[in-house]
Amino acid sequence: MMGREHAKARLLLEALPYIRKFFGKTVVIKYGGHAMVDEELQKSFALNIILLKYIGINPVIVHGGGPQIGHMLKQLGIVSEFKQGLRVTDDATMDVVEMVLVGKVNKNIVNLLNLNGGSAVGLSGKDGHLIAARKLEMVIEKGDAPPEIIDLGKVGEVTGINTTLITTLLGQGFIPVIAPVGVDENGATYNINADTVAGAVASALGAKRLVLLTDVAGVLDKDRTLISSLDIREASQAITTGMLTGGMIPKVQCCMEAVDAGVEKAHILDGRVENCIMLEFFTNSGIGTEIVCKRCEL
């Protein structure tokens, strides 16, 4: 028994320099994947976020909701179409997306945090002009052939983040929880990739860290071994050489952009691991992949 207690004390002492380094800083966490649907992981996530707040760190949450949107569309008999991994979003689909993300998923996360001792407030991009957006134009190059232009409907990209509401809430001790829905200058609503929104929010806030929770261990090399750290140059090479494929490419690009904009580090973590945020932030070894500006800054 005493050995276990000593081990707990050592863990706390190991965390102390990291807690000191993070104190008073802002971290932006994209919440999605399996961590959002498993009840035990949901509670673990909430407790991790609340602990960050209690020790003087300012967490900002940006969440996804693809599975929940897909389930609701199926119930309503609306067929989803995907192009290049993105959901084609017509007007009817956009209504469902906004209803699910803002009206259900967002409020469930807020409720989860509040029930476990936090003080969370739910937001969408429409609140306080938070997320300015425009229609995403996807162009696929085809060698010597003319490029293919793909119309994704109401899928958008971020053109600006108004941080006023976020910083006001943080200053009052609240945890902002943001649904990735943006609006353009004409009032049109757009569905935006949550990773992209999280990266844009982190950059605009000058956050110390950006965290993307995923359903994989992190960035893996060709032997399927976890890469614990990459600088921007190495990450770019991993994309151009084909080491990275599929959905990991936009995640790494999002992290690279945030770090290039001044975020100290970006992390890609396996959200299926209980307490993954604590393990990455407050232990010497960490568990995921971090992306930094330059290797010499590690």
Tab-separated table of C-alpha atoms in Angstrom:
chain	number	residue	atom	x	y	z
A	1	MET	CA	0.000	0.000	0.000
A	2	MET	CA	2.733	2.454	0.996
A	3	GLY	CA	4.575	1.742	-2.266
A	4	ARG	CA	1.526	2.786	-4.279
A	5	GLU	CA	1.178	5.975	-2.244
A	6	HIS	CA	4.837	6.840	-2.859
A	7	ALA	CA	4.308	6.235	-6.573
A	8	LYS	CA	1.356	8.641	-6.567
A	9	ALA	CA	3.483	11.258	-4.794
A	10	ARG	CA	6.246	10.852	-7.386
A	11	LEU	CA	3.718	11.344	-10.181
A	12	LEU	CA	2.536	14.579	-8.598
A	13	LEU	CA	6.114	15.814	-8.265
A	14	GLU	CA	6.798	14.856	-11.888
A	15	ALA	CA	3.801	16.938	-12.942
A	16	LEU	CA	4.804	20.016	-10.919
A	17	PRO	CA	7.171	21.667	-13.439
A	18	TYR	CA	4.624	21.137	-16.212
A	19	ILE	CA	1.823	22.611	-14.125
A	20	ARG	CA	4.028	25.624	-13.418
A	21	LYS	CA	4.779	26.011	-17.142
A	22	PHE	CA	1.106	25.852	-18.122
A	23	PHE	CA	-0.261	28.027	-15.316
A	24	GLY	CA	-2.321	30.909	-16.688
A	25	LYS	CA	-1.976	29.677	-20.283
A	26	THR	CA	-4.685	28.750	-22.786
A	27	VAL	CA	-4.962	25.343	-24.421
A	28	VAL	CA	-7.379	24.513	-27.254
A	29	ILE	CA	-8.622	20.932	-27.416
A	30	LYS	CA	-10.531	19.383	-30.303
A	31	TYR	CA	-12.868	16.788	-28.821
A	32	GLY	CA	-14.080	14.053	-31.139
A	33	GLY	CA	-13.887	10.422	-32.124
A	34	HIS	CA	-14.470	7.490	-29.788
A	35	ALA	CA	-13.893	9.684	-26.737
A	36	MET	CA	-17.220	11.377	-27.483
A	37	VAL	CA	-19.332	8.204	-27.580
A	38	ASP	CA	-17.853	5.982	-24.836
A	39	GLU	CA	-19.402	6.904	-21.464
A	40	GLU	CA	-16.292	6.166	-19.402
A	41	LEU	CA	-14.111	8.188	-21.764
A	42	GLN	CA	-16.646	11.027	-21.718
A	43	LYS	CA	-16.338	11.312	-17.948
A	44	SER	CA	-12.551	10.973	-18.094
A	45	PHE	CA	-12.417	13.795	-20.644
A	46	ALA	CA	-14.627	16.022	-18.481
A	47	LEU	CA	-12.503	15.417	-15.373
A	48	ASN	CA	-9.293	16.107	-17.314
A	49	ILE	CA	-10.685	19.434	-18.537
A	50	ILE	CA	-11.955	20.446	-15.100
A	51	LEU	CA	-8.615	19.566	-13.507
A	52	LEU	CA	-6.866	21.803	-16.036
A	53	LYS	CA	-9.170	24.638	-14.979
A	54	TYR	CA	-8.656	24.048	-11.269
A	55	ILE	CA	-4.864	24.211	-11.551
A	56	GLY	CA	-4.929	27.523	-13.394
A	57	ILE	CA	-4.990	26.504	-17.064
A	58	ASN	CA	-7.607	27.870	-19.473
A	59	PRO	CA	-9.092	25.116	-21.664
A	60	VAL	CA	-11.133	25.929	-24.767
A	61	ILE	CA	-13.042	23.041	-26.356
A	62	VAL	CA	-13.921	22.691	-30.054
A	63	HIS	CA	-15.970	19.596	-30.814
A	64	GLY	CA	-16.954	17.495	-33.777
A	65	GLY	CA	-20.054	15.370	-34.210
A	66	GLY	CA	-19.911	13.466	-37.494
A	67	PRO	CA	-21.372	10.179	-36.189
A	68	GLN	CA	-24.203	11.998	-34.431
A	69	ILE	CA	-24.994	13.961	-37.602
A	70	GLY	CA	-24.931	10.786	-39.660
A	71	HIS	CA	-27.298	9.048	-37.235
A	72	MET	CA	-29.801	11.899	-37.336
A	73	LEU	CA	-29.679	12.158	-41.141
A	74	LYS	CA	-30.358	8.437	-41.370
A	75	GLN	CA	-33.327	8.749	-39.032
A	76	LEU	CA	-34.717	11.536	-41.220
A	77	GLY	CA	-34.149	9.588	-44.405
A	78	ILE	CA	-31.551	12.007	-45.779
A	79	VAL	CA	-28.779	10.224	-47.675
A	80	SER	CA	-25.243	11.473	-47.039
A	81	GLU	CA	-22.746	11.859	-49.854
A	82	PHE	CA	-19.027	12.237	-49.241
A	83	LYS	CA	-16.383	13.669	-51.540
A	84	GLN	CA	-12.710	13.604	-50.572
A	85	GLY	CA	-13.790	12.628	-47.059
A	86	LEU	CA	-16.086	15.655	-46.610
A	87	ARG	CA	-19.849	15.488	-46.301
A	88	VAL	CA	-21.680	17.224	-49.136
A	89	THR	CA	-23.961	19.626	-47.290
A	90	ASP	CA	-27.073	20.923	-49.014
A	91	ASP	CA	-29.567	23.223	-47.289
A	92	ALA	CA	-31.544	20.380	-45.696
A	93	THR	CA	-28.373	18.692	-44.460
A	94	MET	CA	-27.046	21.986	-43.104
A	95	ASP	CA	-30.201	22.415	-41.020
A	96	VAL	CA	-29.611	18.980	-39.496
A	97	VAL	CA	-25.890	19.658	-38.974
A	98	GLU	CA	-26.612	22.857	-37.086
A	99	MET	CA	-29.400	21.264	-35.073
A	100	VAL	CA	-27.218	18.328	-34.017
A	101	LEU	CA	-23.931	20.187	-33.435
A	102	VAL	CA	-25.302	23.283	-31.734
A	103	GLY	CA	-28.537	22.021	-30.225
A	104	LYS	CA	-27.547	18.552	-29.062
A	105	VAL	CA	-23.841	17.666	-29.081
A	106	ASN	CA	-22.687	21.056	-27.809
A	107	LYS	CA	-25.188	21.114	-24.964
A	108	ASN	CA	-24.415	17.515	-23.994
A	109	ILE	CA	-20.733	18.419	-23.599
A	110	VAL	CA	-21.597	21.550	-21.619
A	111	ASN	CA	-23.872	19.521	-19.371
A	112	LEU	CA	-21.193	16.855	-18.893
A	113	LEU	CA	-18.627	19.425	-17.796
A	114	ASN	CA	-21.050	21.219	-15.504
A	115	LEU	CA	-22.250	18.004	-13.841
A	116	ASN	CA	-18.644	17.124	-13.000
A	117	GLY	CA	-17.831	20.440	-11.346
A	118	GLY	CA	-17.003	22.749	-14.231
A	119	SER	CA	-18.601	25.953	-15.470
A	120	ALA	CA	-18.978	25.558	-19.227
A	121	VAL	CA	-20.748	27.716	-21.806
A	122	GLY	CA	-21.761	26.485	-25.257
A	123	LEU	CA	-21.100	28.574	-28.360
A	124	SER	CA	-21.336	28.331	-32.116
A	125	GLY	CA	-19.661	30.481	-34.736
A	126	LYS	CA	-22.761	32.659	-34.852
A	127	ASP	CA	-22.342	33.815	-31.242
A	128	GLY	CA	-20.528	37.124	-30.971
A	129	HIS	CA	-19.383	36.889	-34.626
A	130	LEU	CA	-17.092	34.129	-33.372
A	131	ILE	CA	-16.320	32.238	-36.615
A	132	ALA	CA	-16.288	34.077	-39.940
A	133	ALA	CA	-16.471	31.688	-42.855
A	134	ARG	CA	-16.801	31.345	-46.598
A	135	LYS	CA	-17.711	28.515	-48.913
A	136	LEU	CA	-14.910	25.983	-49.263
A	137	GLU	CA	-13.757	25.672	-52.867
A	138	MET	CA	-12.244	22.256	-53.461
A	139	VAL	CA	-10.126	21.894	-56.571
A	140	ILE	CA	-8.588	18.544	-57.497
A	141	GLU	CA	-5.568	18.724	-59.797
A	142	LYS	CA	-5.378	15.935	-62.408
A	143	GLY	CA	-1.985	16.243	-64.035
A	144	ASP	CA	-2.320	17.626	-67.552
A	145	ALA	CA	-6.123	17.405	-67.451
A	146	PRO	CA	-8.224	20.394	-66.397
A	147	PRO	CA	-8.678	20.574	-62.611
A	148	GLU	CA	-11.907	19.188	-61.165
A	149	ILE	CA	-13.973	21.617	-59.091
A	150	ILE	CA	-16.024	19.832	-56.417
A	151	ASP	CA	-19.103	21.547	-55.037
A	152	LEU	CA	-19.526	20.556	-51.373
A	153	GLY	CA	-22.509	22.812	-50.769
A	154	LYS	CA	-22.551	24.431	-47.324
A	155	VAL	CA	-19.094	23.224	-46.320
A	156	GLY	CA	-16.988	26.187	-45.279
A	157	GLU	CA	-13.537	27.325	-44.317
A	158	VAL	CA	-12.510	29.794	-41.625
A	159	THR	CA	-11.730	33.345	-42.694
A	160	GLY	CA	-11.465	34.838	-39.229
A	161	ILE	CA	-11.898	34.226	-35.503
A	162	ASN	CA	-13.263	36.934	-33.208
A	163	THR	CA	-11.739	36.081	-29.838
A	164	THR	CA	-13.583	38.716	-27.791
A	165	LEU	CA	-16.308	36.404	-26.484
A	166	ILE	CA	-13.863	33.578	-25.765
A	167	THR	CA	-11.470	35.760	-23.795
A	168	THR	CA	-14.349	37.350	-21.886
A	169	LEU	CA	-15.631	33.927	-20.824
A	170	LEU	CA	-12.145	32.730	-19.885
A	171	GLY	CA	-11.650	35.857	-17.807
A	172	GLN	CA	-14.828	35.049	-15.881
A	173	GLY	CA	-13.736	31.480	-15.153
A	174	PHE	CA	-15.867	29.703	-17.773
A	175	ILE	CA	-14.902	26.888	-20.143
A	176	PRO	CA	-15.969	27.788	-23.722
A	177	VAL	CA	-17.302	24.858	-25.761
A	178	ILE	CA	-17.458	25.705	-29.477
A	179	ALA	CA	-19.480	24.018	-32.233
A	180	PRO	CA	-17.726	24.292	-35.646
A	181	VAL	CA	-20.458	26.205	-37.449
A	182	GLY	CA	-19.468	29.468	-39.159
A	183	VAL	CA	-21.265	32.269	-40.947
A	184	ASP	CA	-20.321	34.458	-43.903
A	185	GLU	CA	-20.823	38.179	-44.430
A	186	ASN	CA	-24.259	37.528	-45.943
A	187	GLY	CA	-25.443	35.435	-43.010
A	188	ALA	CA	-25.121	32.033	-44.731
A	189	THR	CA	-24.261	29.183	-42.358
A	190	TYR	CA	-21.443	26.698	-43.051
A	191	ASN	CA	-20.351	23.362	-41.673
A	192	ILE	CA	-16.596	23.491	-40.974
A	193	ASN	CA	-14.150	20.731	-40.094
A	194	ALA	CA	-13.654	20.757	-36.315
A	195	ASP	CA	-9.869	20.239	-36.539
A	196	THR	CA	-9.643	23.297	-38.778
A	197	VAL	CA	-11.702	25.407	-36.384
A	198	ALA	CA	-9.638	24.251	-33.396
A	199	GLY	CA	-6.420	25.206	-35.182
A	200	ALA	CA	-7.804	28.610	-36.155
A	201	VAL	CA	-9.024	29.285	-32.603
A	202	ALA	CA	-5.664	28.261	-31.134
A	203	SER	CA	-3.818	30.526	-33.560
A	204	ALA	CA	-6.107	33.497	-32.916
A	205	LEU	CA	-5.846	33.119	-29.138
A	206	GLY	CA	-2.083	32.636	-29.193
A	207	ALA	CA	-2.690	29.416	-27.265
A	208	LYS	CA	0.175	27.571	-25.666
A	209	ARG	CA	-1.036	24.248	-26.998
A	210	LEU	CA	-3.400	22.746	-29.570
A	211	VAL	CA	-4.619	19.188	-28.966
A	212	LEU	CA	-6.454	17.021	-31.507
A	213	LEU	CA	-8.074	13.908	-30.036
A	214	THR	CA	-8.270	11.085	-32.592
A	215	ASP	CA	-8.904	7.352	-32.771
A	216	VAL	CA	-5.279	6.443	-33.486
A	217	ALA	CA	-2.149	6.515	-31.337
A	218	GLY	CA	-0.730	9.505	-33.212
A	219	VAL	CA	1.536	9.839	-36.244
A	220	LEU	CA	3.020	6.458	-37.184
A	221	ASP	CA	6.066	5.739	-39.324
A	222	LYS	CA	6.191	3.166	-42.123
A	223	ASP	CA	6.751	0.411	-39.536
A	224	ARG	CA	3.600	1.511	-37.691
A	225	THR	CA	5.682	2.788	-34.784
A	226	LEU	CA	4.553	5.943	-32.987
A	227	ILE	CA	6.574	9.064	-33.759
A	228	SER	CA	6.678	11.060	-30.541
A	229	SER	CA	7.823	14.364	-32.058
A	230	LEU	CA	8.060	16.087	-35.442
A	231	ASP	CA	9.088	19.584	-36.396
A	232	ILE	CA	7.330	21.381	-39.247
A	233	ARG	CA	9.982	20.409	-41.798
A	234	GLU	CA	9.810	16.737	-40.840
A	235	ALA	CA	6.014	16.791	-40.866
A	236	SER	CA	5.992	18.334	-44.340
A	237	GLN	CA	8.404	15.673	-45.584
A	238	ALA	CA	6.194	12.941	-44.113
A	239	ILE	CA	3.332	14.224	-46.260
A	240	THR	CA	5.290	14.673	-49.496
A	241	THR	CA	6.984	11.255	-49.235
A	242	GLY	CA	3.656	9.497	-48.698
A	243	MET	CA	4.413	8.309	-45.184
A	244	LEU	CA	1.212	10.014	-44.063
A	245	THR	CA	-2.028	9.080	-45.776
A	246	GLY	CA	-5.771	9.581	-45.501
A	247	GLY	CA	-7.239	11.568	-42.635
A	248	MET	CA	-3.930	12.039	-40.858
A	249	ILE	CA	-2.728	14.463	-43.558
A	250	PRO	CA	-5.240	17.275	-42.804
A	251	LYS	CA	-4.710	16.784	-39.072
A	252	VAL	CA	-0.959	17.217	-39.398
A	253	GLN	CA	-1.426	20.175	-41.757
A	254	CYS	CA	-3.747	21.785	-39.212
A	255	CYS	CA	-1.102	21.336	-36.512
A	256	MET	CA	1.628	22.721	-38.762
A	257	GLU	CA	-0.408	25.832	-39.524
A	258	ALA	CA	-1.129	26.451	-35.842
A	259	VAL	CA	2.518	26.053	-34.842
A	260	ASP	CA	3.604	28.273	-37.727
A	261	ALA	CA	1.143	30.889	-36.417
A	262	GLY	CA	2.756	30.893	-32.984
A	263	VAL	CA	1.197	28.042	-31.007
A	264	GLU	CA	4.072	26.525	-29.034
A	265	LYS	CA	3.210	22.884	-29.743
A	266	ALA	CA	0.391	20.878	-31.273
A	267	HIS	CA	-0.457	17.359	-30.134
A	268	ILE	CA	-2.241	14.484	-31.853
A	269	LEU	CA	-3.485	12.115	-29.160
A	270	ASP	CA	-5.411	8.868	-28.959
A	271	GLY	CA	-8.680	9.881	-27.330
A	272	ARG	CA	-9.409	6.226	-26.589
A	273	VAL	CA	-6.730	6.305	-23.873
A	274	GLU	CA	-8.156	7.281	-20.508
A	275	ASN	CA	-6.677	10.542	-19.154
A	276	CYS	CA	-4.722	11.044	-22.385
A	277	ILE	CA	-4.560	14.822	-21.900
A	278	MET	CA	-3.018	14.500	-18.426
A	279	LEU	CA	-0.548	11.892	-19.649
A	280	GLU	CA	0.583	14.082	-22.546
A	281	PHE	CA	0.813	17.368	-20.672
A	282	PHE	CA	2.100	16.333	-17.262
A	283	THR	CA	4.405	13.330	-17.666
A	284	ASN	CA	7.946	13.142	-18.987
A	285	SER	CA	7.198	10.614	-21.707
A	286	GLY	CA	3.790	11.674	-23.059
A	287	ILE	CA	1.685	9.321	-25.179
A	288	GLY	CA	1.043	10.907	-28.594
A	289	THR	CA	2.765	12.909	-31.315
A	290	GLU	CA	3.773	16.514	-30.796
A	291	ILE	CA	4.482	18.904	-33.648
A	292	VAL	CA	6.819	21.812	-32.981
A	293	CYS	CA	8.319	24.666	-34.956
A	294	LYS	CA	11.933	23.517	-34.802
A	295	ARG	CA	13.556	20.397	-33.407
A	296	CYS	CA	15.992	22.533	-31.415
A	297	GLU	CA	13.099	23.892	-29.363
A	298	LEU	CA	12.290	20.501	-27.813
